[in-house]
Amino acid sequence: MSAPGEHVKARRLAPLTIVLGAARETMALLLAGAAGLAVGGLRTGAYFALAGLTLGLVHHVIRWATFTYRVYDDRIVLRRQLIGRSTKTIPLERIRGVDVSAGPVHRLFRLAVVHIDAAAGGGGVDEAVLNAISQDETARLRDELRGERGERGGVAGPGRPGGPGGPGGPDLAGVAPGWDGARPPSPGPAVAPLVRTRRKWYLYAPLSGAYLLTPFALIGSVLGGVYNLGDDFGLITQRRVESIGRQVSGLPLVAGFGALAVLLLAMPVASVVVFALFNWDFTLTSRAGAIVAERGLLTRRSVTLERRRIRGVELVDNPMERLAGVVRLRALVTGLADAAHRGTLLPASPSPVAVQIAGRVLGAVSGSAAGATAPLVRHPKAARGRRVVRAVGPPLAAAVLAVLAGQRWALVVCLILAVLAVPLGLDRYRQLGHALDEVHLAVRSGSLRRRLVIVERRAVVGWQLRQTVFQRRLGLATLVAAVGAGDGEVTAMDMAATDAVALARQITPGWVAPFQDGTG
C-alpha cells in the first residue's frame, strides 16, 4: 500500500472473470437457443445462441476493462468508467468485515469473490463486491483492508491462567490454544487457532429445525421449478392437474404412509448432509486483530471480523439442543450486514466448547464471561405468572373463537394446546436471568429459542424502561439496553423494577435519573 498522497497503481479483476461471466450465461444461452429452435428451427436456434453468447462476452469484457480499484493506507477506491464515471471511496476504518467466498467454478480457476462490509450498503447489502480476483491477491487484499493493527488481548498458552492445561482453562476437545485477555495486551502470534469442528459434530444437525426441514424445502423448490417451467411452455393445464390429483387420491393408503415414512427417514439424513456442505471443516482463527471463520465444502467461505468491533456474543439453542448439550455461537459486531450468517463463530457444537470460545473472543479473564458459566440472577416469581399467561393466552383466545364458530374439534385442539403451553410458560420463566461483572452484561430469555446475549458494558449507548399496566401492579419492568451491534438491543424481561434501575445505574450511573422518577 501507499500513503494517501502517493501514486498507487490501479488493479483489475482477474481476466478469467470474463470466462466466469460466460459460464453464468450458459443457462440463458440454452433458453435462447430453445426459444429460437421452437420459433424457426435448428438454424434459428443456433443464431439465437450465437447472438446471446456474443452479447454476453462483449458485456463482460466491457465490465472487466472499465473497472479498477486502488488500495491506499487509509481507504480503498473503486472506479468504473465508460461514458460516465463512478467512483466509490471506502475508508478502511469503516470496514466491519471482509467476506471471501469461492464456489466450485471459482475454485477450479483459483479465484474468489471478496465482499466488503462497511455498514453503509443499507438493507444488509455489501458496499463493495470484487468478483473475482486470484486467491493469492485475495489473501493480500484482505490483510490490506484490515490494515496493520495490533492484537487486542494476550495469548493464553498451555499452563497460563485460562489456557488449555492451565488453571481455569479446561482442555476441551476441538479447541486449540488461543488468547483470553488474562494478561495485559501483547503482540501474540500472527495466527492463533481457536477451534476446529469435528466430524461427529455434524450429527447435531437434526437437532436444529432449520436443517431438519431441508427435505421439505428441496421438494418445494423442485416442484415449484417444475411447475413454473411447465407453465411457461404450456405443459401445465387445469385438466392435467385434475388428472394428477385423481391419480394421487386413488393410491392405496399404504403407499401414502410409505412415502411419509421415507420422508421422515430422509429428514435427519438430509439435514446432516446439508449441515456438512455449509459447515465442512469449520475453523476459527485469531489473526492480528481479527477473528477469521472458514467453512464450506462446495463453496468455501472465509469471513474476517475486526476484533475491536466485536461488542459481544450470542449463544442460541432450542429444547432438543439443550437436552444434547449443544449450542450455537454468534458474534455481535457493530454495523455488520447479514450478521446471522457472517457473525457465526460456531455452528451447533458442544456447549462447553462454545462457552470457552465465547470467553476467548470476548477476551474475558480465565476464558469466561458474565453469564456464560456463572449462575444468572433469577427474576422475581411474579414474572412466572406473566410467562404462563402469555404462553396460554393465544390458544385460549383461539378456543373462544372456536366456541363462537361452533367448531368442537377446534375447541378440543385449542384446549390441548393450552394445556401443553403451561410447561412452556414455566420453562420461559426458568430461563429468565441476567448477570453483570466489571466488563460484561449478560441477559437470557426464551425457551423454544433460548438466547444468552453477552455484551460489553461499554457497548450500551442508551436505556429504555418499559412497564405495562400489569407490570406496574406486580412491580415488574422490562429493561432494554440499546447497543450498536446484533439486533441493536438487549432486552431483560420482567425484572423487578428496582433491580432494573439498579442495573442501569451500575453500568451508566449518570443516565438513571429519568428512570428513578418513574419507578421510585
Short mmCIF file of N, CA and C in Angstrom, two decimals, residues 109-178:
data_model
loop_
_atom_site.label_atom_id
_atom_site.label_comp_id
_atom_site.label_asym_id
_atom_site.label_seq_id
_atom_site.Cartn_x
_atom_site.Cartn_y
_atom_site.Cartn_z
N PHE A 109 -10.72 -22.28 -11.07
CA PHE A 109 -9.81 -21.31 -11.68
C PHE A 109 -8.97 -20.57 -10.63
N ARG A 110 -9.00 -21.05 -9.36
CA ARG A 110 -8.24 -20.42 -8.27
C ARG A 110 -8.60 -18.95 -8.12
N LEU A 111 -9.89 -18.68 -8.12
CA LEU A 111 -10.41 -17.32 -7.94
C LEU A 111 -11.30 -17.27 -6.71
N ALA A 112 -11.64 -16.08 -6.29
CA ALA A 112 -12.51 -15.88 -5.14
C ALA A 112 -13.26 -14.56 -5.29
N VAL A 113 -14.36 -14.45 -4.56
CA VAL A 113 -15.17 -13.23 -4.53
C VAL A 113 -14.99 -12.57 -3.17
N VAL A 114 -14.71 -11.28 -3.17
CA VAL A 114 -14.50 -10.53 -1.93
C VAL A 114 -15.67 -9.57 -1.71
N HIS A 115 -16.36 -9.75 -0.58
CA HIS A 115 -17.45 -8.86 -0.19
C HIS A 115 -16.93 -7.95 0.92
N ILE A 116 -17.02 -6.65 0.70
CA ILE A 116 -16.56 -5.67 1.69
C ILE A 116 -17.77 -5.09 2.39
N ASP A 117 -17.85 -5.30 3.70
CA ASP A 117 -18.96 -4.81 4.51
C ASP A 117 -18.49 -3.59 5.29
N ALA A 118 -19.02 -2.43 4.92
CA ALA A 118 -18.63 -1.18 5.59
C ALA A 118 -19.82 -0.51 6.25
N ALA A 119 -20.93 -1.26 6.47
CA ALA A 119 -22.11 -0.76 7.19
C ALA A 119 -22.71 0.46 6.51
N ALA A 120 -22.62 0.55 5.20
CA ALA A 120 -23.20 1.69 4.51
C ALA A 120 -23.98 1.27 3.27
N GLY A 121 -24.08 -0.06 3.04
CA GLY A 121 -24.81 -0.52 1.88
C GLY A 121 -26.30 -0.35 2.02
N GLY A 122 -26.79 -0.45 3.27
CA GLY A 122 -28.22 -0.31 3.52
C GLY A 122 -28.97 -1.57 3.20
N GLY A 123 -29.84 -1.99 4.15
CA GLY A 123 -30.65 -3.18 3.93
C GLY A 123 -29.85 -4.45 3.84
N GLY A 124 -28.70 -4.50 4.53
CA GLY A 124 -27.89 -5.72 4.51
C GLY A 124 -27.13 -5.94 3.22
N VAL A 125 -26.98 -4.90 2.39
CA VAL A 125 -26.29 -5.03 1.11
C VAL A 125 -24.83 -4.65 1.29
N ASP A 126 -23.92 -5.42 0.68
CA ASP A 126 -22.50 -5.10 0.77
C ASP A 126 -22.21 -3.79 0.06
N GLU A 127 -21.24 -3.06 0.58
CA GLU A 127 -20.89 -1.80 -0.06
C GLU A 127 -20.02 -2.01 -1.29
N ALA A 128 -19.26 -3.10 -1.32
CA ALA A 128 -18.42 -3.36 -2.48
C ALA A 128 -18.25 -4.87 -2.64
N VAL A 129 -18.27 -5.32 -3.89
CA VAL A 129 -18.06 -6.72 -4.21
C VAL A 129 -17.03 -6.80 -5.33
N LEU A 130 -15.96 -7.53 -5.11
CA LEU A 130 -14.92 -7.73 -6.13
C LEU A 130 -15.04 -9.16 -6.63
N ASN A 131 -15.60 -9.33 -7.81
CA ASN A 131 -15.84 -10.64 -8.39
C ASN A 131 -15.21 -10.70 -9.78
N ALA A 132 -14.09 -11.32 -9.95
CA ALA A 132 -13.39 -12.18 -8.99
C ALA A 132 -11.91 -11.83 -9.10
N ILE A 133 -11.15 -12.18 -8.04
CA ILE A 133 -9.71 -11.94 -8.06
C ILE A 133 -9.02 -13.24 -7.68
N SER A 134 -7.73 -13.32 -7.96
CA SER A 134 -6.99 -14.54 -7.70
C SER A 134 -6.92 -14.78 -6.19
N GLN A 135 -6.74 -16.05 -5.82
CA GLN A 135 -6.69 -16.38 -4.39
C GLN A 135 -5.47 -15.77 -3.72
N ASP A 136 -4.37 -15.69 -4.42
CA ASP A 136 -3.19 -15.04 -3.84
C ASP A 136 -3.46 -13.56 -3.59
N GLU A 137 -4.07 -12.90 -4.56
CA GLU A 137 -4.42 -11.50 -4.39
C GLU A 137 -5.47 -11.32 -3.30
N THR A 138 -6.34 -12.30 -3.15
CA THR A 138 -7.37 -12.23 -2.12
C THR A 138 -6.76 -12.15 -0.73
N ALA A 139 -5.78 -13.02 -0.45
CA ALA A 139 -5.13 -13.01 0.86
C ALA A 139 -4.44 -11.68 1.12
N ARG A 140 -3.76 -11.15 0.11
CA ARG A 140 -3.07 -9.87 0.30
C ARG A 140 -4.06 -8.74 0.50
N LEU A 141 -5.16 -8.75 -0.30
CA LEU A 141 -6.16 -7.69 -0.19
C LEU A 141 -6.84 -7.71 1.16
N ARG A 142 -7.13 -8.90 1.68
CA ARG A 142 -7.78 -8.99 2.98
C ARG A 142 -6.91 -8.39 4.07
N ASP A 143 -5.61 -8.66 4.02
CA ASP A 143 -4.70 -8.07 5.01
C ASP A 143 -4.62 -6.55 4.85
N GLU A 144 -4.61 -6.07 3.59
CA GLU A 144 -4.55 -4.63 3.37
C GLU A 144 -5.81 -3.93 3.87
N LEU A 145 -6.96 -4.54 3.65
CA LEU A 145 -8.20 -3.91 4.09
C LEU A 145 -8.29 -3.86 5.60
N ARG A 146 -7.70 -4.84 6.27
CA ARG A 146 -7.72 -4.82 7.73
C ARG A 146 -6.65 -3.89 8.29
N GLY A 147 -5.63 -3.58 7.51
CA GLY A 147 -4.57 -2.70 7.96
C GLY A 147 -3.68 -3.39 8.97
N GLU A 148 -2.65 -2.69 9.42
CA GLU A 148 -1.72 -3.22 10.42
C GLU A 148 -2.20 -2.78 11.79
N ARG A 149 -2.95 -3.68 12.46
CA ARG A 149 -3.46 -3.34 13.79
C ARG A 149 -3.01 -4.42 14.75
N GLY A 150 -2.71 -4.03 15.96
CA GLY A 150 -2.24 -4.98 16.96
C GLY A 150 -3.36 -5.82 17.52
N GLU A 151 -3.00 -6.94 18.07
CA GLU A 151 -3.96 -7.85 18.70
C GLU A 151 -4.49 -7.25 19.98
N ARG A 152 -5.79 -7.36 20.20
CA ARG A 152 -6.39 -6.87 21.44
C ARG A 152 -6.51 -8.03 22.41
N GLY A 153 -5.59 -8.13 23.32
CA GLY A 153 -5.62 -9.23 24.27
C GLY A 153 -4.36 -10.07 24.15
N GLY A 154 -3.99 -10.75 25.25
CA GLY A 154 -2.79 -11.56 25.26
C GLY A 154 -3.06 -12.94 24.74
N VAL A 155 -2.08 -13.77 24.88
CA VAL A 155 -2.18 -15.14 24.40
C VAL A 155 -2.16 -16.07 25.59
N ALA A 156 -3.15 -16.92 25.69
CA ALA A 156 -3.22 -17.89 26.77
C ALA A 156 -2.69 -19.21 26.27
N GLY A 157 -1.44 -19.45 26.52
CA GLY A 157 -0.85 -20.70 26.09
C GLY A 157 -1.00 -21.77 27.14
N PRO A 158 -0.48 -22.96 26.90
CA PRO A 158 -0.58 -24.04 27.86
C PRO A 158 0.06 -23.66 29.19
N GLY A 159 -0.66 -23.90 30.27
CA GLY A 159 -0.14 -23.60 31.60
C GLY A 159 -0.48 -22.23 32.09
N ARG A 160 -0.93 -21.32 31.22
CA ARG A 160 -1.31 -19.98 31.67
C ARG A 160 -2.74 -20.00 32.19
N PRO A 161 -3.08 -19.05 33.05
CA PRO A 161 -4.46 -18.99 33.53
C PRO A 161 -5.41 -18.82 32.36
N GLY A 162 -6.35 -19.71 32.26
CA GLY A 162 -7.32 -19.63 31.19
C GLY A 162 -6.92 -20.37 29.95
N GLY A 163 -5.64 -20.77 29.86
CA GLY A 163 -5.20 -21.52 28.69
C GLY A 163 -5.40 -23.00 28.89
N PRO A 164 -5.37 -23.76 27.82
CA PRO A 164 -5.53 -25.20 27.92
C PRO A 164 -4.49 -25.80 28.84
N GLY A 165 -4.91 -26.61 29.78
CA GLY A 165 -3.99 -27.22 30.71
C GLY A 165 -3.63 -26.34 31.87
N GLY A 166 -4.10 -25.09 31.90
CA GLY A 166 -3.79 -24.18 32.99
C GLY A 166 -4.98 -24.01 33.90
N PRO A 167 -4.81 -23.34 35.06
CA PRO A 167 -5.91 -23.14 36.00
C PRO A 167 -7.03 -22.35 35.34
N GLY A 168 -8.26 -22.84 35.49
CA GLY A 168 -9.42 -22.14 34.96
C GLY A 168 -9.65 -22.35 33.49
N GLY A 169 -8.81 -23.14 32.85
CA GLY A 169 -8.98 -23.35 31.41
C GLY A 169 -8.97 -24.82 31.07
N PRO A 170 -10.13 -25.48 31.03
CA PRO A 170 -10.19 -26.91 30.75
C PRO A 170 -9.67 -27.23 29.36
N ASP A 171 -9.09 -28.40 29.24
CA ASP A 171 -8.59 -28.86 27.95
C ASP A 171 -9.75 -29.48 27.19
N LEU A 172 -10.33 -28.73 26.26
CA LEU A 172 -11.54 -29.15 25.58
C LEU A 172 -11.22 -29.74 24.22
N ALA A 173 -11.94 -30.79 23.87
CA ALA A 173 -11.75 -31.42 22.56
C ALA A 173 -12.14 -30.46 21.46
N GLY A 174 -11.27 -30.32 20.47
CA GLY A 174 -11.57 -29.47 19.33
C GLY A 174 -11.15 -28.03 19.52
N VAL A 175 -10.73 -27.64 20.73
CA VAL A 175 -10.36 -26.26 20.99
C VAL A 175 -8.85 -26.14 20.98
N ALA A 176 -8.34 -25.27 20.14
CA ALA A 176 -6.90 -25.06 20.07
C ALA A 176 -6.50 -23.96 21.02
N PRO A 177 -5.23 -23.93 21.46
CA PRO A 177 -4.79 -22.86 22.34
C PRO A 177 -5.01 -21.49 21.72
N GLY A 178 -5.52 -20.57 22.48
CA GLY A 178 -5.78 -19.22 21.98
C GLY A 178 -5.55 -18.21 23.07
#
